[in-house]
Short mmCIF file of C-alpha atoms and ligand atoms in Angstrom, two decimals:
data_model
loop_
_atom_site.label_atom_id
_atom_site.label_comp_id
_atom_site.label_asym_id
_atom_site.label_seq_id
_atom_site.Cartn_x
_atom_site.Cartn_y
_atom_site.Cartn_z
CA MET A 1 -3.02 14.97 -27.54
CA ARG A 2 -4.46 13.31 -30.60
CA LEU A 3 -8.05 12.23 -29.88
CA THR A 4 -10.02 9.58 -31.75
CA ASP A 5 -13.47 10.41 -33.12
CA GLU A 6 -15.03 8.58 -30.18
CA GLU A 7 -12.93 10.58 -27.71
CA LYS A 8 -13.81 13.82 -29.50
CA GLY A 9 -17.47 12.86 -29.04
CA ILE A 10 -16.92 12.35 -25.31
CA PHE A 11 -15.20 15.73 -25.23
CA ASP A 12 -18.30 17.24 -26.81
CA GLY A 13 -20.47 15.72 -24.06
CA LYS A 14 -22.00 12.86 -26.08
CA GLN A 15 -21.50 10.43 -23.18
CA GLY A 16 -22.55 12.78 -20.42
CA GLU A 17 -20.93 15.32 -18.15
CA ALA A 18 -18.96 12.89 -15.94
CA ALA A 19 -17.22 11.37 -18.98
CA ARG A 20 -16.60 14.84 -20.45
CA ILE A 21 -14.95 16.08 -17.25
CA ALA A 22 -12.97 12.84 -16.81
CA LEU A 23 -11.66 12.98 -20.37
CA SER A 24 -10.69 16.63 -20.10
CA VAL A 25 -8.70 15.88 -16.91
CA LEU A 26 -6.93 12.92 -18.58
CA SER A 27 -6.26 14.98 -21.66
CA ASP A 28 -4.65 17.75 -19.57
CA LEU A 29 -2.56 15.12 -17.80
CA GLY A 30 -1.42 13.75 -21.15
CA ASP A 31 -0.50 17.24 -22.40
CA LEU A 32 1.49 17.84 -19.24
CA PHE A 33 3.57 14.70 -19.76
CA GLY A 34 3.89 15.00 -23.52
CA ALA A 35 1.68 11.99 -24.31
CA GLU A 36 0.40 11.83 -27.87
CA GLU A 37 -2.67 9.70 -27.30
CA LEU A 38 -4.79 7.83 -24.82
CA MET A 39 -4.50 4.07 -24.34
CA ARG A 40 -6.89 1.50 -22.93
CA VAL A 41 -6.38 0.06 -19.48
CA SER A 42 -8.02 -3.21 -18.44
CA GLN A 43 -8.69 -2.23 -14.83
CA VAL A 44 -8.37 0.60 -12.30
CA HIS A 45 -7.66 0.69 -8.56
CA ILE A 46 -9.02 3.84 -6.93
CA ASP A 47 -7.04 5.36 -4.08
CA ALA A 48 -9.36 8.32 -3.49
CA THR A 49 -11.43 6.21 -1.10
CA LEU A 50 -10.42 7.71 2.23
CA TYR A 51 -12.63 10.48 3.46
CA MET A 52 -10.23 13.17 4.63
CA VAL A 53 -11.69 16.47 3.41
CA ASP A 54 -14.97 17.42 1.76
CA ALA A 55 -13.35 18.15 -1.63
CA GLY A 56 -12.69 14.45 -2.38
CA LEU A 57 -16.18 13.48 -1.30
CA GLU A 58 -17.77 16.24 -3.36
CA PHE A 59 -15.79 15.26 -6.46
CA ALA A 60 -16.99 11.63 -6.22
CA GLU A 61 -20.59 12.71 -5.57
CA LYS A 62 -20.50 15.20 -8.44
CA MET A 63 -19.36 12.42 -10.77
CA VAL A 64 -22.33 10.33 -9.61
CA ASP A 65 -24.74 13.24 -10.13
CA TRP A 66 -23.34 13.63 -13.64
CA GLY A 67 -24.00 9.96 -14.41
CA GLY A 68 -20.46 8.63 -13.92
CA LYS A 69 -20.05 4.83 -14.11
CA VAL A 70 -16.80 2.88 -14.27
CA ALA A 71 -15.98 1.64 -17.76
CA VAL A 72 -13.59 -1.14 -16.66
CA PRO A 73 -13.34 -3.42 -13.58
CA THR A 74 -12.45 -1.07 -10.74
CA SER A 75 -11.32 -1.98 -7.23
CA LEU A 76 -11.24 0.27 -4.18
CA ASN A 77 -8.46 1.11 -1.74
CA PRO A 78 -9.37 1.22 1.97
CA SER A 79 -11.84 3.60 3.45
CA ALA A 80 -10.50 5.57 6.41
CA ILE A 81 -12.59 3.37 8.73
CA ASP A 82 -14.00 -0.12 9.16
CA LEU A 83 -17.29 0.46 7.35
CA GLN A 84 -18.92 -2.46 9.19
CA ARG A 85 -17.30 -2.43 12.67
CA TRP A 86 -17.09 1.36 12.92
CA LYS A 87 -18.56 1.37 16.42
CA ALA A 88 -15.82 -0.89 17.84
CA TYR A 89 -13.30 1.28 15.97
CA GLY A 90 -14.62 4.36 17.78
CA VAL A 91 -15.73 6.34 14.73
CA PRO A 92 -17.61 9.45 15.89
CA ALA A 93 -21.19 9.60 14.59
CA GLU A 94 -20.59 13.05 13.07
CA THR A 95 -17.90 11.80 10.68
CA LEU A 96 -19.44 8.38 9.96
CA SER A 97 -21.98 9.84 7.54
CA LYS A 98 -19.21 11.27 5.32
CA HIS A 99 -17.43 7.90 5.07
CA LYS A 100 -20.76 6.28 4.25
CA ARG A 101 -21.53 8.91 1.59
CA LEU A 102 -18.17 8.18 -0.07
CA GLU A 103 -18.93 4.44 0.04
CA ALA A 104 -22.33 5.08 -1.56
CA ALA A 105 -20.77 7.22 -4.30
CA TYR A 106 -18.33 4.49 -5.37
CA LEU A 107 -20.95 1.75 -5.24
CA ASN A 108 -23.18 3.97 -7.33
CA MET A 109 -20.39 4.26 -9.90
CA ARG A 110 -20.32 0.40 -9.90
CA ALA A 111 -16.84 0.01 -8.47
CA THR A 112 -16.09 -3.33 -6.77
CA PRO A 113 -16.05 -2.83 -2.98
CA THR A 114 -12.72 -4.52 -2.27
CA TRP A 115 -11.64 -1.82 0.25
CA THR A 116 -8.08 -3.09 0.36
CA CYS A 117 -4.60 -1.70 -0.18
CA ALA A 118 -3.30 -5.15 -1.19
CA PRO A 119 -5.44 -5.59 -4.31
CA TYR A 120 -2.68 -7.75 -5.81
CA GLN A 121 -3.52 -10.41 -3.19
CA HIS A 122 -7.30 -10.07 -2.98
CA GLY A 123 -8.85 -7.90 -5.61
CA ILE A 124 -8.85 -7.72 -9.37
CA ILE A 125 -5.38 -9.16 -9.80
CA PRO A 126 -3.51 -8.13 -12.95
CA ARG A 127 -1.11 -10.31 -14.92
CA PHE A 128 2.35 -9.74 -16.41
CA GLY A 129 2.38 -7.01 -19.05
CA GLU A 130 -1.20 -5.90 -18.40
CA GLN A 131 -1.82 -2.17 -18.79
CA ILE A 132 -3.65 -0.91 -15.70
CA ALA A 133 -4.25 2.38 -13.87
CA TRP A 134 -3.69 2.02 -10.14
CA GLY A 135 -3.59 4.45 -7.26
CA GLU A 136 -2.07 3.59 -3.81
CA SER A 137 1.70 3.72 -3.71
CA ASN A 138 2.38 0.25 -2.29
CA ALA A 139 0.03 -1.40 -4.77
CA ILE A 140 1.59 0.46 -7.70
CA ALA A 141 5.11 -0.58 -6.68
CA PHE A 142 3.97 -4.20 -6.24
CA ALA A 143 2.06 -4.32 -9.54
CA ASN A 144 5.01 -2.96 -11.53
CA SER A 145 7.87 -4.64 -9.67
CA ILE A 146 6.55 -8.04 -8.64
CA ILE A 147 3.80 -8.81 -11.16
CA GLY A 148 5.21 -6.86 -14.08
CA ALA A 149 1.89 -5.16 -14.84
CA ARG A 150 2.22 -1.56 -16.07
CA THR A 151 0.90 1.49 -14.28
CA ASN A 152 1.98 5.01 -13.49
CA ARG A 153 1.58 6.39 -9.99
CA TYR A 154 -1.95 7.69 -10.46
CA ALA A 155 -3.02 10.37 -8.03
CA ASP A 156 -6.32 10.57 -6.19
CA LEU A 157 -9.21 11.75 -8.40
CA MET A 158 -7.17 11.05 -11.53
CA ASP A 159 -7.93 7.39 -10.78
CA ILE A 160 -11.69 8.08 -10.85
CA CYS A 161 -11.29 9.75 -14.24
CA ALA A 162 -9.35 6.75 -15.57
CA ALA A 163 -12.06 4.38 -14.31
CA ILE A 164 -14.86 6.36 -15.99
CA ILE A 165 -13.09 6.50 -19.36
CA GLY A 166 -11.19 3.18 -19.14
CA LYS A 167 -8.17 4.91 -20.66
CA VAL A 168 -5.11 6.90 -19.59
CA PRO A 169 -2.54 8.98 -21.47
CA LYS A 170 0.19 6.82 -22.98
CA PHE A 171 3.32 7.85 -21.09
CA GLY A 172 5.69 6.91 -18.27
CA LEU A 173 5.75 3.35 -16.97
CA HIS A 174 3.17 2.20 -19.54
CA LEU A 175 6.00 2.25 -22.10
CA ALA A 176 8.77 -0.38 -22.12
CA GLU A 177 11.55 2.16 -22.76
CA ASN A 178 10.64 4.08 -19.57
CA ARG A 179 10.89 0.93 -17.46
CA LYS A 180 14.65 0.70 -17.89
CA ALA A 181 16.72 0.56 -14.68
CA GLU A 182 18.66 3.82 -14.32
CA MET A 183 20.64 2.84 -11.25
CA LEU A 184 21.95 -0.32 -9.65
CA ILE A 185 21.77 -1.09 -5.94
CA GLN A 186 23.64 -4.12 -4.60
CA LEU A 187 23.25 -5.90 -1.27
CA LYS A 188 26.68 -6.21 0.34
CA ASP A 189 27.77 -8.49 3.22
CA PHE A 190 24.36 -9.97 3.95
CA SER A 191 24.38 -13.54 5.27
CA SER A 192 21.72 -16.06 4.31
CA SER A 193 20.33 -15.94 7.88
CA MET A 194 19.80 -12.17 7.53
CA LEU A 195 17.92 -12.63 4.26
CA ALA A 196 15.90 -15.52 5.70
CA ASP A 197 14.39 -13.15 8.28
CA ASP A 198 11.10 -11.66 7.00
CA ALA A 199 11.59 -8.50 9.07
CA ILE A 200 14.54 -7.35 6.96
CA TYR A 201 12.52 -6.77 3.78
CA PRO A 202 10.58 -3.66 4.83
CA LEU A 203 13.91 -2.18 6.01
CA LEU A 204 15.58 -2.96 2.69
CA GLY A 205 12.59 -1.46 0.88
CA TYR A 206 12.83 1.70 2.97
CA LEU A 207 16.52 2.03 2.11
CA LEU A 208 15.91 1.44 -1.58
CA GLY A 209 13.19 4.12 -1.60
CA GLU A 210 15.54 6.63 0.01
CA MET A 211 18.28 5.89 -2.51
CA ALA A 212 16.11 5.70 -5.62
CA GLY A 213 13.65 8.56 -5.00
CA ASP A 214 11.63 8.62 -8.22
CA ARG A 215 14.23 6.78 -10.31
CA THR A 216 13.87 3.18 -11.42
CA ALA A 217 16.47 1.05 -9.65
CA ALA A 218 17.64 -2.51 -10.13
CA LEU A 219 18.40 -4.35 -6.90
CA THR A 220 20.55 -7.48 -6.80
CA GLY A 221 20.90 -9.96 -3.96
CA ILE A 222 17.28 -10.69 -2.96
CA PRO A 223 16.88 -14.51 -2.78
CA PRO A 224 14.45 -15.88 -5.37
CA ASP A 225 12.49 -17.83 -2.72
CA VAL A 226 11.59 -14.66 -0.77
CA LYS A 227 7.99 -14.75 0.51
CA ILE A 228 5.32 -12.79 -1.30
CA ASP A 229 4.36 -11.01 1.96
CA SER A 230 7.98 -9.93 2.43
CA LEU A 231 7.86 -8.39 -1.04
CA LYS A 232 4.64 -6.65 -0.03
CA GLY A 233 6.38 -5.08 2.98
CA PHE A 234 9.37 -4.21 0.81
CA CYS A 235 7.30 -2.41 -1.84
CA ALA A 236 5.18 -0.57 0.73
CA ALA A 237 8.27 0.76 2.49
CA ALA A 238 10.06 1.66 -0.76
CA ALA A 239 7.05 3.64 -1.96
CA SER A 240 6.82 5.49 1.36
CA SER A 241 10.46 6.61 1.71
CA GLY A 242 10.77 7.33 -2.03
CA ALA A 243 8.44 7.93 -4.96
CA VAL A 244 9.10 4.39 -6.21
CA GLY A 245 6.76 3.23 -8.95
CA LEU A 246 8.94 0.40 -10.21
CA CYS A 247 12.09 -1.28 -8.97
CA HIS A 248 13.58 -4.32 -10.60
CA LEU A 249 14.40 -7.09 -8.15
CA VAL A 250 16.80 -9.05 -10.29
CA GLY A 251 15.69 -12.68 -10.57
CA ILE A 252 12.20 -11.87 -9.28
CA THR A 253 10.71 -9.07 -11.39
CA PRO A 254 9.45 -10.66 -14.63
CA GLU A 255 11.25 -8.03 -16.72
CA ALA A 256 14.48 -8.49 -14.76
CA GLN A 257 15.25 -12.20 -14.75
CA THR A 258 18.81 -11.00 -15.39
CA LEU A 259 20.36 -7.60 -14.71
CA GLY A 260 20.92 -7.11 -18.42
CA MET A 261 17.20 -7.45 -19.14
CA CYS A 262 16.21 -4.44 -17.02
CA LEU A 263 19.19 -2.32 -18.08
CA GLN A 264 17.95 -2.70 -21.68
CA GLY A 265 21.46 -2.60 -23.12
CA SER A 266 22.71 0.46 -21.25
CA LYS A 267 24.89 0.95 -18.16
CA PRO A 268 23.52 2.13 -14.79
CA GLN A 269 24.11 5.86 -14.18
CA THR A 270 24.78 5.19 -10.49
CA ILE A 271 25.85 2.14 -8.50
CA LEU A 272 25.14 2.05 -4.75
CA GLU A 273 25.32 -0.54 -1.97
CA ILE A 274 23.13 -1.46 0.97
CA THR A 275 24.97 -2.96 3.96
CA PRO A 276 23.79 -4.50 7.26
CA GLN A 277 25.02 -1.31 8.96
CA ALA A 278 22.59 0.74 6.85
CA VAL A 279 19.77 -1.65 7.84
CA ARG A 280 20.64 -1.17 11.53
CA GLU A 281 20.60 2.60 11.10
CA THR A 282 17.25 2.48 9.30
CA GLU A 283 15.72 0.43 12.09
CA GLU A 284 16.86 3.06 14.59
CA LYS A 285 15.62 5.87 12.37
CA LEU A 286 12.17 4.28 12.29
CA ARG A 287 12.04 4.39 16.06
CA THR A 288 10.76 7.66 17.49
CA VAL A 289 9.54 6.06 20.75
CA LYS A 290 11.65 7.60 23.50
CA ASN A 291 11.41 4.85 26.12
CA ASP A 292 10.02 1.31 26.09
CA GLY A 293 6.35 2.22 26.65
CA VAL A 294 3.95 1.27 23.84
CA ASP A 295 0.15 1.16 24.03
CA LEU A 296 -0.75 0.33 20.40
CA ILE A 297 0.34 -2.49 18.10
CA VAL A 298 -0.55 -2.07 14.42
CA THR A 299 -0.27 -4.79 11.82
CA GLY A 300 -1.90 -5.11 8.42
CA CYS A 301 -0.36 -2.08 6.69
CA PRO A 302 -0.73 -3.13 3.85
CA HIS A 303 -3.67 -5.40 4.66
CA TYR A 304 -2.80 -8.79 6.14
CA SER A 305 -2.95 -11.95 4.03
CA THR A 306 -4.04 -15.46 5.04
CA ALA A 307 -0.39 -16.52 5.48
CA GLU A 308 0.29 -13.56 7.78
CA PHE A 309 -2.74 -14.45 9.90
CA ALA A 310 -1.63 -18.08 10.07
CA ARG A 311 1.70 -16.88 11.49
CA LEU A 312 0.11 -14.36 13.85
CA VAL A 313 -2.30 -16.85 15.39
CA GLN A 314 0.57 -19.25 16.17
CA LEU A 315 2.26 -16.45 18.10
CA VAL A 316 -0.86 -15.26 19.92
CA LYS A 317 -2.67 -18.52 20.72
CA GLY A 318 -2.89 -19.23 24.44
CA LYS A 319 -1.54 -15.78 25.40
CA LYS A 320 -3.19 -12.49 26.30
CA VAL A 321 -2.45 -8.95 25.19
CA HIS A 322 -1.44 -6.77 28.18
CA SER A 323 -4.27 -4.66 29.61
CA SER A 324 -2.41 -1.43 28.75
CA VAL A 325 -2.09 -2.32 25.05
CA VAL A 326 -4.50 -2.23 22.08
CA PHE A 327 -3.59 -4.67 19.28
CA TRP A 328 -5.03 -3.97 15.81
CA VAL A 329 -4.83 -6.01 12.63
CA PHE A 330 -6.24 -4.69 9.34
CA THR A 331 -7.31 -6.86 6.45
CA ASN A 332 -9.92 -7.18 3.73
CA ARG A 333 -13.33 -8.83 3.96
CA THR A 334 -12.28 -11.97 2.06
CA VAL A 335 -9.44 -12.78 4.43
CA TYR A 336 -11.66 -11.86 7.38
CA ALA A 337 -14.22 -14.45 6.25
CA TRP A 338 -11.43 -17.00 5.90
CA ILE A 339 -10.03 -16.44 9.41
CA LYS A 340 -13.56 -16.50 10.81
CA ASN A 341 -14.34 -19.83 9.15
CA ASN A 342 -11.07 -21.38 10.27
CA GLY A 343 -11.21 -20.53 13.98
CA ILE A 344 -8.29 -18.09 13.67
CA LEU A 345 -10.43 -15.08 14.46
CA SER A 346 -11.79 -16.58 17.69
CA ASP A 347 -8.25 -17.44 18.85
CA LEU A 348 -7.10 -13.90 18.11
CA ILE A 349 -10.08 -12.35 19.89
CA ALA A 350 -9.48 -14.64 22.90
CA GLY A 351 -5.90 -13.32 22.95
CA GLY A 352 -7.12 -9.71 22.97
CA VAL A 353 -6.42 -8.90 19.31
CA MET A 354 -8.91 -6.71 17.39
CA VAL A 355 -9.31 -7.41 13.66
CA PHE A 356 -10.75 -4.75 11.36
CA THR A 357 -11.56 -4.70 7.67
CA ASP A 358 -11.92 -1.95 5.04
CA GLY A 359 -9.91 0.67 6.89
CA CYS A 360 -6.47 2.25 7.18
CA PRO A 361 -4.91 2.38 10.66
CA LEU A 362 -3.09 5.59 9.80
CA GLN A 363 -6.49 7.33 9.74
CA TYR A 364 -7.59 6.02 13.17
CA PRO A 365 -10.06 8.28 14.98
CA ARG A 366 -7.88 10.23 17.40
CA GLU A 367 -10.94 11.47 19.26
CA SER A 368 -11.59 7.95 20.53
CA TRP A 369 -8.07 6.63 21.10
CA GLN A 370 -5.47 8.59 23.02
CA PHE A 371 -2.40 6.53 22.24
CA LYS A 372 1.08 7.46 23.37
CA ALA A 373 3.23 5.22 21.16
CA ALA A 374 2.83 2.44 18.60
CA MET A 375 4.83 -0.57 17.49
CA THR A 376 4.33 -2.10 14.06
CA ASP A 377 5.70 -4.71 11.69
CA SER A 378 5.20 -2.24 8.82
CA ALA A 379 8.06 0.11 7.93
CA LYS A 380 5.53 2.17 5.97
CA PHE A 381 3.36 2.66 9.04
CA ALA A 382 6.37 3.40 11.25
CA ASN A 383 7.54 5.96 8.68
CA TYR A 384 4.19 7.81 8.47
CA CYS A 385 2.96 7.34 12.04
CA PHE A 386 4.90 10.21 13.56
CA SER A 387 5.08 12.44 10.48
CA GLN A 388 1.36 12.20 9.63
CA ARG A 389 -0.30 11.51 13.00
CA GLY A 390 2.22 12.81 15.53
CA LEU A 391 2.29 9.41 17.22
CA ASP A 392 5.67 7.97 18.20
CA ALA A 393 6.40 4.59 16.65
CA ALA A 394 8.87 1.72 16.55
CA TYR A 395 9.37 -0.92 13.88
CA GLY A 396 9.80 -4.59 14.78
CA SER A 397 9.21 -8.10 13.51
CA ILE A 398 5.77 -9.62 14.06
CA GLU A 399 7.37 -11.79 16.79
CA ASP A 400 8.62 -8.64 18.53
CA CYS A 401 5.23 -6.94 18.10
CA VAL A 402 3.44 -9.87 19.75
CA ALA A 403 6.00 -10.14 22.57
CA THR A 404 5.68 -6.38 23.13
CA ALA A 405 1.88 -6.63 23.21
CA MET A 406 2.02 -9.36 25.87
CA ARG A 407 4.54 -7.49 28.07
CA GLY A 408 3.19 -3.96 27.62
CA LYS A 409 6.77 -2.80 26.96
CA ILE A 410 8.91 -2.80 23.85
CA TYR A 411 10.63 -6.11 23.34
CA ARG A 412 13.14 -6.72 20.58
CA LYS A 413 15.13 -9.84 20.20
CA ASP A 414 18.50 -9.57 18.48
CA SER A 415 18.10 -9.89 14.74
CA PRO A 416 20.83 -11.44 12.55
CA TRP A 417 21.81 -7.95 11.33
CA SER A 418 21.82 -6.29 14.75
CA LYS A 419 25.32 -7.55 15.63
CA LYS A 420 28.17 -5.42 14.33
FE1 LIG B 1 -2.90 0.44 3.53
FE2 LIG B 1 -3.25 2.55 5.05
FE3 LIG B 1 -1.05 1.17 5.18
S1 LIG B 1 -3.95 2.31 2.95
S2 LIG B 1 -0.76 0.45 3.11
S3 LIG B 1 -3.07 0.42 5.70
S4 LIG B 1 -1.18 3.38 5.30
#
């Protein structure tokens, strides 16, 4: 890596130990990927915000001790818990202090306490072509694919280093030539009623992630008027079943207004199809619940938006969640304030729905909640629920999730793609 005089000075410790360590990590990363130099980024989103083990906490605290401060606007992914309503969330006192220490470390580094995994909806929102360094797989896929900002899939702790220096090695998806679509995926035999159903998008995203892995795919057939929240569910699922950093949704992705634009003059190496049959199979695959018993409903993975709450409250108002079921929604503090000010929160609470901010439902405190099975409108959550937490799960539309919550048993209405 070629370093500028300023960077050489940082390397020699002229800007303190935190900057020296951060630069040496970034420099090693650049060497590993064959980058020749560092480049500026305008903002960073830190994913290393969940307390899971002491190592992550100690790294953040060490950076603080060494004088680390963020050099560019920096937002934060969720904590593991609701940092304000931790009591209602059942966080044991013995682990609370570690979450709070991590919060203190990031605030000390002057990061912006957004605590959300949908920073593209409520955070420091990037624009088309902006060079950024984001952690959190769903946010990375959304930033690259829907906004057309440019980021690699930055790993935990690497994101802190990028925030402290305000630069990253110039490689990967920061460069136009590496954003070319290598494969083409086409939707086949989908009717307009199938594509008008919001619940299909996380399933399509899951399929795309499986097919693409870490390759950049172009996908044709998504209607241009698809809702932004459907694209959120799509990207989250794609980045959970595959290592998707960028996929070109032709007609939607700014760099892929036509297929030719994202192929950059070459031909796709592979051409694949997604059919309604594959969607049906994916829906079944995402169901590990053995019978129809469910005692947890999870929504807000990624964090719910105002539009999603507006839909949810219509479904819940005047009804009551079954006594055997816990219904959780996760969001950020901005949306929480909005639903509180608009009477949505009180209607949801009256219906038995619990709304949390800051946290990630995948990290729920198992000591306090002995769930048997969950239902969710997030294909990402359904995918990770059993593999990461050992909790059986089923995927369904938000309408099915609400109907299930009211009955205390899995309910699924026929979807347009469920008929053969
Ligand atoms: Fe967000 Fe946790 Fe889901 S970070 S995307 S709520 S797994």
